[in-house]
Amino acid sequence: MVLALLVKEDVALIVIPIGLWVALRRDLRRGVWTVVVSFGAMALMFLVVMRSFTGVAFRNSWRIPFGGFAGLFRVAFRQPLELWKYLTSDDRPTYLFQLLSPTALAFIAAPSVALTSAAVIGANLISTFWYQHQIGYHYSLVIVPSLMFGTVYGIARVPITYRKRMVGAVAVCSLAFGYWLSPLPLARSTVGDWSASNPSVVAAKELFAVIPDDAVVSAYHPLTAQLARRERIYSFPNPFQRSLYGPDVFARGDRLPFAEEVEYVMLPAVLEEAANLVWSQESPRFRVVGSNAWWIVYKRL
């Protein structure tokens, strides 16, 4: 439980229902403690950790439709048809189908365990953020354990004469949807990646040595994780032009006041048009200190 809660602040939306299930079905004391600790961990993440980084406890209220929680509840009770139209729009039914079908719906035989994922599934379906109801993104990952355990629990609760058939159905559905949706070997889907031997990766590593460990850096976003062992690292075009920076996710376009404090910039040798426009305004203040066919490192004059 502790390791799960350390993953992300909203993991508690899964762990709390699990605690309730344990309290009602197995061990009241352990279940209640699970719920209490999960609530506490979530509160700590939002009110202390996230607030210390962003200045606000929760910066994603814009993902709640109909103007926020109040509007959502109002529409749910006064205009349920509008809510239904919303929930059946924008590929949400397809997302639900892709999420549940690999289990062959075997969890329906005893749904209580699988229902521990209901809060997260509901949040993903309700969200206005497109990525939350697309099966290929991490928002669905936290749901998988509940559905898998729920499937096993459901199969275990049916008469033994039906179990082999249900296991077979789950195996067929899992393999079929794995081929269709997952980047498995020989599957239909693929995911692009930059392996350690990729020429662009090798070229980037060569230039990392040019940048001092204590320098303030703005870098092309795929490089920021590799350059992040420092106090300040920004994903270009930040801080020269704000983009997804700060508590207001819609604030963009302004030059942040600490832009002059950036000492090094690492960018692709060939920039996209928008990035090139930003950099053309800043580049006179920098000089090239390292380059190759893939990347260029600049240092402030």
PDB file of C-alpha atoms in Angstrom:
ATOM      1  CA  MET A   1       0.000   0.000   0.000  1.00  0.00           C
ATOM      2  CA  VAL A   2       2.768   2.436   0.952  1.00  0.00           C
ATOM      3  CA  LEU A   3       4.643   1.860  -2.305  1.00  0.00           C
ATOM      4  CA  ALA A   4       1.445   2.339  -4.306  1.00  0.00           C
ATOM      5  CA  LEU A   5       0.653   5.642  -2.574  1.00  0.00           C
ATOM      6  CA  LEU A   6       4.145   6.924  -3.353  1.00  0.00           C
ATOM      7  CA  VAL A   7       3.524   6.598  -7.100  1.00  0.00           C
ATOM      8  CA  LYS A   8       1.108   9.502  -7.594  1.00  0.00           C
ATOM      9  CA  GLU A   9      -1.307  11.632  -5.621  1.00  0.00           C
ATOM     10  CA  ASP A  10      -4.438  10.172  -7.226  1.00  0.00           C
ATOM     11  CA  VAL A  11      -3.518   6.520  -6.579  1.00  0.00           C
ATOM     12  CA  ALA A  12      -5.555   6.952  -3.391  1.00  0.00           C
ATOM     13  CA  LEU A  13      -8.652   6.886  -5.614  1.00  0.00           C
ATOM     14  CA  ILE A  14      -7.896   3.182  -6.058  1.00  0.00           C
ATOM     15  CA  VAL A  15      -6.425   2.391  -2.637  1.00  0.00           C
ATOM     16  CA  ILE A  16      -9.314   3.960  -0.681  1.00  0.00           C
ATOM     17  CA  PRO A  17     -11.941   1.724  -2.369  1.00  0.00           C
ATOM     18  CA  ILE A  18      -9.664  -1.266  -1.754  1.00  0.00           C
ATOM     19  CA  GLY A  19      -9.572  -0.304   1.921  1.00  0.00           C
ATOM     20  CA  LEU A  20     -13.362  -0.092   1.986  1.00  0.00           C
ATOM     21  CA  TRP A  21     -13.590  -3.532   0.375  1.00  0.00           C
ATOM     22  CA  VAL A  22     -11.209  -4.995   2.956  1.00  0.00           C
ATOM     23  CA  ALA A  23     -13.140  -3.351   5.802  1.00  0.00           C
ATOM     24  CA  LEU A  24     -16.489  -4.682   4.576  1.00  0.00           C
ATOM     25  CA  ARG A  25     -15.408  -8.132   3.405  1.00  0.00           C
ATOM     26  CA  ARG A  26     -12.300  -9.168   5.329  1.00  0.00           C
ATOM     27  CA  ASP A  27     -10.761  -7.156   8.171  1.00  0.00           C
ATOM     28  CA  LEU A  28     -12.450  -4.021   9.515  1.00  0.00           C
ATOM     29  CA  ARG A  29      -9.392  -2.680  11.333  1.00  0.00           C
ATOM     30  CA  ARG A  30      -6.973  -3.061   8.415  1.00  0.00           C
ATOM     31  CA  GLY A  31      -9.503  -1.717   5.971  1.00  0.00           C
ATOM     32  CA  VAL A  32     -10.176   1.412   8.023  1.00  0.00           C
ATOM     33  CA  TRP A  33      -6.450   2.021   8.484  1.00  0.00           C
ATOM     34  CA  THR A  34      -5.951   1.676   4.726  1.00  0.00           C
ATOM     35  CA  VAL A  35      -8.626   4.294   4.081  1.00  0.00           C
ATOM     36  CA  VAL A  36      -7.272   6.699   6.711  1.00  0.00           C
ATOM     37  CA  VAL A  37      -3.648   6.409   5.561  1.00  0.00           C
ATOM     38  CA  SER A  38      -4.702   6.805   1.921  1.00  0.00           C
ATOM     39  CA  PHE A  39      -6.688   9.959   2.679  1.00  0.00           C
ATOM     40  CA  GLY A  40      -3.743  11.297   4.648  1.00  0.00           C
ATOM     41  CA  ALA A  41      -1.259  10.544   1.881  1.00  0.00           C
ATOM     42  CA  MET A  42      -3.471  12.182  -0.737  1.00  0.00           C
ATOM     43  CA  ALA A  43      -3.932  15.278   1.443  1.00  0.00           C
ATOM     44  CA  LEU A  44      -0.173  15.478   1.990  1.00  0.00           C
ATOM     45  CA  MET A  45       0.493  15.243  -1.742  1.00  0.00           C
ATOM     46  CA  PHE A  46      -2.034  17.932  -2.664  1.00  0.00           C
ATOM     47  CA  LEU A  47      -1.747  20.360   0.245  1.00  0.00           C
ATOM     48  CA  VAL A  48       1.991  20.148   0.896  1.00  0.00           C
ATOM     49  CA  VAL A  49       3.966  18.602  -1.965  1.00  0.00           C
ATOM     50  CA  MET A  50       2.071  19.944  -4.980  1.00  0.00           C
ATOM     51  CA  ARG A  51       1.389  23.310  -3.368  1.00  0.00           C
ATOM     52  CA  SER A  52       5.102  23.735  -2.659  1.00  0.00           C
ATOM     53  CA  PHE A  53       5.855  23.284  -6.377  1.00  0.00           C
ATOM     54  CA  THR A  54       2.940  25.066  -8.060  1.00  0.00           C
ATOM     55  CA  GLY A  55       1.561  27.427  -5.420  1.00  0.00           C
ATOM     56  CA  VAL A  56      -1.852  25.747  -5.532  1.00  0.00           C
ATOM     57  CA  ALA A  57      -3.114  22.429  -4.211  1.00  0.00           C
ATOM     58  CA  PHE A  58      -5.003  21.418  -7.354  1.00  0.00           C
ATOM     59  CA  ARG A  59      -4.386  22.892 -10.793  1.00  0.00           C
ATOM     60  CA  ASN A  60      -6.620  20.660 -12.902  1.00  0.00           C
ATOM     61  CA  SER A  61     -10.083  21.918 -12.006  1.00  0.00           C
ATOM     62  CA  TRP A  62     -10.432  22.922 -15.662  1.00  0.00           C
ATOM     63  CA  ARG A  63     -10.776  19.223 -16.510  1.00  0.00           C
ATOM     64  CA  ILE A  64     -14.144  19.065 -14.720  1.00  0.00           C
ATOM     65  CA  PRO A  65     -16.950  19.703 -17.246  1.00  0.00           C
ATOM     66  CA  PHE A  66     -19.876  22.104 -16.921  1.00  0.00           C
ATOM     67  CA  GLY A  67     -17.810  24.681 -15.048  1.00  0.00           C
ATOM     68  CA  GLY A  68     -16.566  22.591 -12.136  1.00  0.00           C
ATOM     69  CA  PHE A  69     -17.959  20.312  -9.435  1.00  0.00           C
ATOM     70  CA  ALA A  70     -21.023  22.486  -8.787  1.00  0.00           C
ATOM     71  CA  GLY A  71     -21.925  22.596 -12.468  1.00  0.00           C
ATOM     72  CA  LEU A  72     -21.318  18.875 -12.885  1.00  0.00           C
ATOM     73  CA  PHE A  73     -23.645  17.972 -10.004  1.00  0.00           C
ATOM     74  CA  ARG A  74     -26.259  20.445 -11.213  1.00  0.00           C
ATOM     75  CA  VAL A  75     -26.293  18.942 -14.706  1.00  0.00           C
ATOM     76  CA  ALA A  76     -26.283  15.397 -13.312  1.00  0.00           C
ATOM     77  CA  PHE A  77     -29.466  16.007 -11.309  1.00  0.00           C
ATOM     78  CA  ARG A  78     -31.290  18.580 -13.436  1.00  0.00           C
ATOM     79  CA  GLN A  79     -30.187  17.679 -16.975  1.00  0.00           C
ATOM     80  CA  PRO A  80     -29.146  14.016 -16.925  1.00  0.00           C
ATOM     81  CA  LEU A  81     -29.646  13.743 -20.690  1.00  0.00           C
ATOM     82  CA  GLU A  82     -26.965  16.398 -21.221  1.00  0.00           C
ATOM     83  CA  LEU A  83     -24.591  14.460 -19.004  1.00  0.00           C
ATOM     84  CA  TRP A  84     -25.355  11.278 -20.944  1.00  0.00           C
ATOM     85  CA  LYS A  85     -24.639  13.032 -24.248  1.00  0.00           C
ATOM     86  CA  TYR A  86     -21.345  14.250 -22.841  1.00  0.00           C
ATOM     87  CA  LEU A  87     -20.322  10.812 -21.551  1.00  0.00           C
ATOM     88  CA  THR A  88     -21.072   9.215 -24.927  1.00  0.00           C
ATOM     89  CA  SER A  89     -19.092  11.796 -26.886  1.00  0.00           C
ATOM     90  CA  ASP A  90     -15.462  12.076 -27.944  1.00  0.00           C
ATOM     91  CA  ASP A  91     -14.614   8.338 -28.078  1.00  0.00           C
ATOM     92  CA  ARG A  92     -15.501   7.734 -24.421  1.00  0.00           C
ATOM     93  CA  PRO A  93     -17.585   4.590 -25.177  1.00  0.00           C
ATOM     94  CA  THR A  94     -14.683   3.255 -27.256  1.00  0.00           C
ATOM     95  CA  TYR A  95     -12.318   3.898 -24.360  1.00  0.00           C
ATOM     96  CA  LEU A  96     -14.559   1.970 -21.971  1.00  0.00           C
ATOM     97  CA  PHE A  97     -14.847  -0.887 -24.469  1.00  0.00           C
ATOM     98  CA  GLN A  98     -11.068  -1.073 -24.918  1.00  0.00           C
ATOM     99  CA  LEU A  99     -10.508  -0.924 -21.166  1.00  0.00           C
ATOM    100  CA  LEU A 100     -12.911  -3.694 -20.175  1.00  0.00           C
ATOM    101  CA  SER A 101     -12.908  -6.070 -23.141  1.00  0.00           C
ATOM    102  CA  PRO A 102      -9.549  -7.790 -22.431  1.00  0.00           C
ATOM    103  CA  THR A 103     -11.136  -9.202 -19.257  1.00  0.00           C
ATOM    104  CA  ALA A 104     -13.994 -10.799 -21.237  1.00  0.00           C
ATOM    105  CA  LEU A 105     -16.138  -9.110 -18.545  1.00  0.00           C
ATOM    106  CA  ALA A 106     -15.451 -12.101 -16.288  1.00  0.00           C
ATOM    107  CA  PHE A 107     -15.419  -9.778 -13.272  1.00  0.00           C
ATOM    108  CA  ILE A 108     -19.199  -9.368 -13.615  1.00  0.00           C
ATOM    109  CA  ALA A 109     -19.624 -12.759 -11.919  1.00  0.00           C
ATOM    110  CA  ALA A 110     -18.456 -11.121  -8.664  1.00  0.00           C
ATOM    111  CA  PRO A 111     -17.891  -7.423  -9.398  1.00  0.00           C
ATOM    112  CA  SER A 112     -16.972  -6.068  -5.967  1.00  0.00           C
ATOM    113  CA  VAL A 113     -13.188  -6.185  -6.473  1.00  0.00           C
ATOM    114  CA  ALA A 114     -13.314  -4.712  -9.973  1.00  0.00           C
ATOM    115  CA  LEU A 115     -15.546  -1.920  -8.661  1.00  0.00           C
ATOM    116  CA  THR A 116     -12.595  -0.568  -6.696  1.00  0.00           C
ATOM    117  CA  SER A 117     -11.526   0.974 -10.018  1.00  0.00           C
ATOM    118  CA  ALA A 118     -14.874   2.735 -10.553  1.00  0.00           C
ATOM    119  CA  ALA A 119     -13.723   6.114  -9.197  1.00  0.00           C
ATOM    120  CA  VAL A 120     -10.753   6.345 -11.558  1.00  0.00           C
ATOM    121  CA  ILE A 121     -12.715   5.050 -14.549  1.00  0.00           C
ATOM    122  CA  GLY A 122     -15.408   7.611 -13.792  1.00  0.00           C
ATOM    123  CA  ALA A 123     -12.860  10.412 -13.452  1.00  0.00           C
ATOM    124  CA  ASN A 124     -11.272   9.501 -16.786  1.00  0.00           C
ATOM    125  CA  LEU A 125     -14.635   9.389 -18.546  1.00  0.00           C
ATOM    126  CA  ILE A 126     -15.846  12.668 -17.060  1.00  0.00           C
ATOM    127  CA  SER A 127     -12.621  14.577 -17.674  1.00  0.00           C
ATOM    128  CA  THR A 128     -12.475  17.157 -20.452  1.00  0.00           C
ATOM    129  CA  PHE A 129      -8.797  16.256 -20.901  1.00  0.00           C
ATOM    130  CA  TRP A 130      -8.685  14.134 -24.065  1.00  0.00           C
ATOM    131  CA  TYR A 131      -5.714  12.032 -22.959  1.00  0.00           C
ATOM    132  CA  GLN A 132      -7.547  10.696 -19.902  1.00  0.00           C
ATOM    133  CA  HIS A 133     -10.004   8.744 -22.039  1.00  0.00           C
ATOM    134  CA  GLN A 134      -7.476   7.420 -24.539  1.00  0.00           C
ATOM    135  CA  ILE A 135      -6.336   3.871 -23.786  1.00  0.00           C
ATOM    136  CA  GLY A 136      -2.705   4.461 -24.748  1.00  0.00           C
ATOM    137  CA  TYR A 137      -1.873   6.866 -21.937  1.00  0.00           C
ATOM    138  CA  HIS A 138      -0.823   6.394 -18.322  1.00  0.00           C
ATOM    139  CA  TYR A 139      -4.151   7.558 -16.891  1.00  0.00           C
ATOM    140  CA  SER A 140      -5.520   4.046 -17.473  1.00  0.00           C
ATOM    141  CA  LEU A 141      -2.602   2.184 -15.925  1.00  0.00           C
ATOM    142  CA  VAL A 142      -3.741   2.531 -12.301  1.00  0.00           C
ATOM    143  CA  ILE A 143      -7.036   0.850 -13.237  1.00  0.00           C
ATOM    144  CA  VAL A 144      -5.448  -2.345 -14.549  1.00  0.00           C
ATOM    145  CA  PRO A 145      -4.628  -4.095 -11.226  1.00  0.00           C
ATOM    146  CA  SER A 146      -8.199  -3.728  -9.953  1.00  0.00           C
ATOM    147  CA  LEU A 147      -9.615  -5.117 -13.190  1.00  0.00           C
ATOM    148  CA  MET A 148      -7.155  -8.012 -13.252  1.00  0.00           C
ATOM    149  CA  PHE A 149      -7.703  -8.958  -9.606  1.00  0.00           C
ATOM    150  CA  GLY A 150     -11.422  -8.469 -10.137  1.00  0.00           C
ATOM    151  CA  THR A 151     -11.337 -10.847 -13.093  1.00  0.00           C
ATOM    152  CA  VAL A 152      -9.545 -13.527 -11.068  1.00  0.00           C
ATOM    153  CA  TYR A 153     -11.953 -13.000  -8.174  1.00  0.00           C
ATOM    154  CA  GLY A 154     -14.955 -13.259 -10.487  1.00  0.00           C
ATOM    155  CA  ILE A 155     -13.738 -16.492 -12.068  1.00  0.00           C
ATOM    156  CA  ALA A 156     -13.038 -17.979  -8.638  1.00  0.00           C
ATOM    157  CA  ARG A 157     -16.614 -17.352  -7.560  1.00  0.00           C
ATOM    158  CA  VAL A 158     -18.370 -19.205 -10.403  1.00  0.00           C
ATOM    159  CA  PRO A 159     -19.072 -22.960 -10.340  1.00  0.00           C
ATOM    160  CA  ILE A 160     -15.977 -24.958 -11.191  1.00  0.00           C
ATOM    161  CA  THR A 161     -17.578 -26.409 -14.334  1.00  0.00           C
ATOM    162  CA  TYR A 162     -17.559 -22.935 -15.938  1.00  0.00           C
ATOM    163  CA  ARG A 163     -14.119 -21.785 -14.856  1.00  0.00           C
ATOM    164  CA  LYS A 164     -12.116 -23.311 -17.700  1.00  0.00           C
ATOM    165  CA  ARG A 165     -14.411 -21.680 -20.247  1.00  0.00           C
ATOM    166  CA  MET A 166     -14.088 -18.305 -18.548  1.00  0.00           C
ATOM    167  CA  VAL A 167     -10.309 -18.604 -18.321  1.00  0.00           C
ATOM    168  CA  GLY A 168     -10.228 -19.479 -22.015  1.00  0.00           C
ATOM    169  CA  ALA A 169     -12.409 -16.487 -22.870  1.00  0.00           C
ATOM    170  CA  VAL A 170     -10.160 -14.155 -20.879  1.00  0.00           C
ATOM    171  CA  ALA A 171      -7.063 -15.594 -22.572  1.00  0.00           C
ATOM    172  CA  VAL A 172      -8.545 -15.127 -26.053  1.00  0.00           C
ATOM    173  CA  CYS A 173      -9.740 -11.586 -25.335  1.00  0.00           C
ATOM    174  CA  SER A 174      -6.452 -10.593 -23.707  1.00  0.00           C
ATOM    175  CA  LEU A 175      -4.399 -11.863 -26.641  1.00  0.00           C
ATOM    176  CA  ALA A 176      -6.744 -10.356 -29.228  1.00  0.00           C
ATOM    177  CA  PHE A 177      -6.859  -6.927 -27.633  1.00  0.00           C
ATOM    178  CA  GLY A 178      -3.168  -7.112 -26.809  1.00  0.00           C
ATOM    179  CA  TYR A 179      -2.471  -7.593 -30.510  1.00  0.00           C
ATOM    180  CA  TRP A 180      -4.877  -4.808 -31.430  1.00  0.00           C
ATOM    181  CA  LEU A 181      -3.942  -2.168 -28.842  1.00  0.00           C
ATOM    182  CA  SER A 182      -0.600  -2.964 -27.189  1.00  0.00           C
ATOM    183  CA  PRO A 183       2.947  -2.553 -28.527  1.00  0.00           C
ATOM    184  CA  LEU A 184       3.735  -6.224 -27.953  1.00  0.00           C
ATOM    185  CA  PRO A 185       6.233  -8.095 -30.151  1.00  0.00           C
ATOM    186  CA  LEU A 186       4.576  -8.962 -33.488  1.00  0.00           C
ATOM    187  CA  ALA A 187       1.513  -6.882 -32.541  1.00  0.00           C
ATOM    188  CA  ARG A 188      -0.292  -4.405 -34.758  1.00  0.00           C
ATOM    189  CA  SER A 189       0.666  -1.337 -32.713  1.00  0.00           C
ATOM    190  CA  THR A 190       4.151   0.057 -32.293  1.00  0.00           C
ATOM    191  CA  VAL A 191       5.631   2.756 -30.087  1.00  0.00           C
ATOM    192  CA  GLY A 192       8.506   4.904 -31.209  1.00  0.00           C
ATOM    193  CA  ASP A 193      11.423   5.106 -28.830  1.00  0.00           C
ATOM    194  CA  TRP A 194      14.933   6.429 -28.628  1.00  0.00           C
ATOM    195  CA  SER A 195      17.182   3.550 -27.642  1.00  0.00           C
ATOM    196  CA  ALA A 196      20.604   4.118 -26.111  1.00  0.00           C
ATOM    197  CA  SER A 197      22.197   3.317 -29.470  1.00  0.00           C
ATOM    198  CA  ASN A 198      20.038   5.766 -31.420  1.00  0.00           C
ATOM    199  CA  PRO A 199      22.349   8.276 -33.148  1.00  0.00           C
ATOM    200  CA  SER A 200      20.456  11.252 -31.719  1.00  0.00           C
ATOM    201  CA  VAL A 201      20.766   9.834 -28.181  1.00  0.00           C
ATOM    202  CA  VAL A 202      24.492   9.198 -28.584  1.00  0.00           C
ATOM    203  CA  ALA A 203      24.931  12.703 -29.969  1.00  0.00           C
ATOM    204  CA  ALA A 204      23.001  14.234 -27.058  1.00  0.00           C
ATOM    205  CA  LYS A 205      25.105  12.401 -24.462  1.00  0.00           C
ATOM    206  CA  GLU A 206      28.266  13.750 -26.064  1.00  0.00           C
ATOM    207  CA  LEU A 207      27.091  17.317 -25.496  1.00  0.00           C
ATOM    208  CA  PHE A 208      25.759  16.883 -21.959  1.00  0.00           C
ATOM    209  CA  ALA A 209      29.352  17.175 -20.720  1.00  0.00           C
ATOM    210  CA  VAL A 210      29.496  20.741 -22.033  1.00  0.00           C
ATOM    211  CA  ILE A 211      26.836  21.878 -19.545  1.00  0.00           C
ATOM    212  CA  PRO A 212      28.020  22.396 -15.924  1.00  0.00           C
ATOM    213  CA  ASP A 213      26.121  20.484 -13.255  1.00  0.00           C
ATOM    214  CA  ASP A 214      25.075  23.666 -11.440  1.00  0.00           C
ATOM    215  CA  ALA A 215      24.008  25.666 -14.506  1.00  0.00           C
ATOM    216  CA  VAL A 216      20.474  26.951 -15.057  1.00  0.00           C
ATOM    217  CA  VAL A 217      19.299  25.245 -18.248  1.00  0.00           C
ATOM    218  CA  SER A 218      16.484  25.403 -20.771  1.00  0.00           C
ATOM    219  CA  ALA A 219      16.379  22.345 -23.034  1.00  0.00           C
ATOM    220  CA  TYR A 220      14.314  20.575 -25.641  1.00  0.00           C
ATOM    221  CA  HIS A 221      11.724  18.568 -23.691  1.00  0.00           C
ATOM    222  CA  PRO A 222      13.007  14.989 -24.394  1.00  0.00           C
ATOM    223  CA  LEU A 223      16.355  16.028 -22.887  1.00  0.00           C
ATOM    224  CA  THR A 224      15.114  17.572 -19.651  1.00  0.00           C
ATOM    225  CA  ALA A 225      14.961  14.314 -17.676  1.00  0.00           C
ATOM    226  CA  GLN A 226      18.609  13.562 -18.483  1.00  0.00           C
ATOM    227  CA  LEU A 227      19.627  17.095 -17.482  1.00  0.00           C
ATOM    228  CA  ALA A 228      17.399  17.317 -14.415  1.00  0.00           C
ATOM    229  CA  ARG A 229      19.976  16.668 -11.679  1.00  0.00           C
ATOM    230  CA  ARG A 230      20.275  20.348 -10.941  1.00  0.00           C
ATOM    231  CA  GLU A 231      18.271  22.960  -9.065  1.00  0.00           C
ATOM    232  CA  ARG A 232      16.711  24.583 -12.134  1.00  0.00           C
ATOM    233  CA  ILE A 233      15.827  23.049 -15.489  1.00  0.00           C
ATOM    234  CA  TYR A 234      13.182  24.339 -17.892  1.00  0.00           C
ATOM    235  CA  SER A 235      11.500  22.738 -20.865  1.00  0.00           C
ATOM    236  CA  PHE A 236      12.025  25.021 -23.858  1.00  0.00           C
ATOM    237  CA  PRO A 237      10.481  27.473 -24.774  1.00  0.00           C
ATOM    238  CA  ASN A 238      10.202  28.149 -21.015  1.00  0.00           C
ATOM    239  CA  PRO A 239      11.156  30.575 -19.587  1.00  0.00           C
ATOM    240  CA  PHE A 240      11.622  32.589 -22.787  1.00  0.00           C
ATOM    241  CA  GLN A 241       7.993  32.005 -23.691  1.00  0.00           C
ATOM    242  CA  ARG A 242       5.637  30.472 -21.139  1.00  0.00           C
ATOM    243  CA  SER A 243       4.140  27.111 -22.104  1.00  0.00           C
ATOM    244  CA  LEU A 244       2.477  24.775 -19.559  1.00  0.00           C
ATOM    245  CA  TYR A 245       4.332  26.490 -16.730  1.00  0.00           C
ATOM    246  CA  GLY A 246       2.879  27.566 -13.386  1.00  0.00           C
ATOM    247  CA  PRO A 247      -0.470  27.001 -11.654  1.00  0.00           C
ATOM    248  CA  ASP A 248      -2.511  28.306 -14.600  1.00  0.00           C
ATOM    249  CA  VAL A 249      -2.167  25.728 -17.371  1.00  0.00           C
ATOM    250  CA  PHE A 250      -3.735  28.123 -19.884  1.00  0.00           C
ATOM    251  CA  ALA A 251      -1.257  30.945 -19.254  1.00  0.00           C
ATOM    252  CA  ARG A 252       1.082  31.085 -22.211  1.00  0.00           C
ATOM    253  CA  GLY A 253       3.067  33.369 -24.453  1.00  0.00           C
ATOM    254  CA  ASP A 254       4.632  35.782 -21.949  1.00  0.00           C
ATOM    255  CA  ARG A 255       8.342  35.948 -21.193  1.00  0.00           C
ATOM    256  CA  LEU A 256       8.916  34.891 -17.599  1.00  0.00           C
ATOM    257  CA  PRO A 257      10.832  37.358 -15.403  1.00  0.00           C
ATOM    258  CA  PHE A 258      13.715  34.971 -14.678  1.00  0.00           C
ATOM    259  CA  ALA A 259      14.481  34.244 -18.349  1.00  0.00           C
ATOM    260  CA  GLU A 260      17.728  36.213 -18.061  1.00  0.00           C
ATOM    261  CA  GLU A 261      18.955  33.745 -15.435  1.00  0.00           C
ATOM    262  CA  VAL A 262      19.180  30.863 -17.929  1.00  0.00           C
ATOM    263  CA  GLU A 263      22.855  30.147 -18.595  1.00  0.00           C
ATOM    264  CA  TYR A 264      22.720  27.267 -21.085  1.00  0.00           C
ATOM    265  CA  VAL A 265      20.249  26.192 -23.755  1.00  0.00           C
ATOM    266  CA  MET A 266      20.288  22.836 -25.575  1.00  0.00           C
ATOM    267  CA  LEU A 267      18.142  22.514 -28.680  1.00  0.00           C
ATOM    268  CA  PRO A 268      17.844  20.393 -31.841  1.00  0.00           C
ATOM    269  CA  ALA A 269      19.973  21.511 -34.745  1.00  0.00           C
ATOM    270  CA  VAL A 270      16.781  21.944 -36.756  1.00  0.00           C
ATOM    271  CA  LEU A 271      13.931  23.651 -34.911  1.00  0.00           C
ATOM    272  CA  GLU A 272      10.229  23.630 -35.619  1.00  0.00           C
ATOM    273  CA  GLU A 273       8.819  26.923 -36.840  1.00  0.00           C
ATOM    274  CA  ALA A 274       7.271  27.998 -33.525  1.00  0.00           C
ATOM    275  CA  ALA A 275      10.403  27.149 -31.519  1.00  0.00           C
ATOM    276  CA  ASN A 276      12.611  28.842 -34.088  1.00  0.00           C
ATOM    277  CA  LEU A 277      10.557  32.023 -33.786  1.00  0.00           C
ATOM    278  CA  VAL A 278      11.098  32.101 -30.012  1.00  0.00           C
ATOM    279  CA  TRP A 279      14.782  31.284 -30.244  1.00  0.00           C
ATOM    280  CA  SER A 280      15.434  33.898 -32.924  1.00  0.00           C
ATOM    281  CA  GLN A 281      14.514  36.532 -30.322  1.00  0.00           C
ATOM    282  CA  GLU A 282      16.854  35.073 -27.682  1.00  0.00           C
ATOM    283  CA  SER A 283      19.821  33.733 -29.652  1.00  0.00           C
ATOM    284  CA  PRO A 284      21.689  37.088 -29.934  1.00  0.00           C
ATOM    285  CA  ARG A 285      22.331  36.807 -26.173  1.00  0.00           C
ATOM    286  CA  PHE A 286      24.007  33.383 -26.541  1.00  0.00           C
ATOM    287  CA  ARG A 287      26.936  31.781 -28.336  1.00  0.00           C
ATOM    288  CA  VAL A 288      27.451  28.188 -29.496  1.00  0.00           C
ATOM    289  CA  VAL A 289      29.732  26.158 -27.203  1.00  0.00           C
ATOM    290  CA  GLY A 290      29.006  22.685 -28.568  1.00  0.00           C
ATOM    291  CA  SER A 291      27.261  21.161 -31.564  1.00  0.00           C
ATOM    292  CA  ASN A 292      26.922  18.119 -33.777  1.00  0.00           C
ATOM    293  CA  ALA A 293      24.575  16.965 -36.518  1.00  0.00           C
ATOM    294  CA  TRP A 294      21.696  16.583 -34.042  1.00  0.00           C
ATOM    295  CA  TRP A 295      22.043  19.130 -31.238  1.00  0.00           C
ATOM    296  CA  ILE A 296      23.424  22.553 -30.374  1.00  0.00           C
ATOM    297  CA  VAL A 297      24.415  23.840 -26.921  1.00  0.00           C
ATOM    298  CA  TYR A 298      24.366  27.587 -26.341  1.00  0.00           C
ATOM    299  CA  LYS A 299      25.910  29.598 -23.483  1.00  0.00           C
ATOM    300  CA  ARG A 300      24.844  33.063 -22.413  1.00  0.00           C
ATOM    301  CA  LEU A 301      27.273  35.814 -23.406  1.00  0.00           C
TER     302      LEU A 301
END
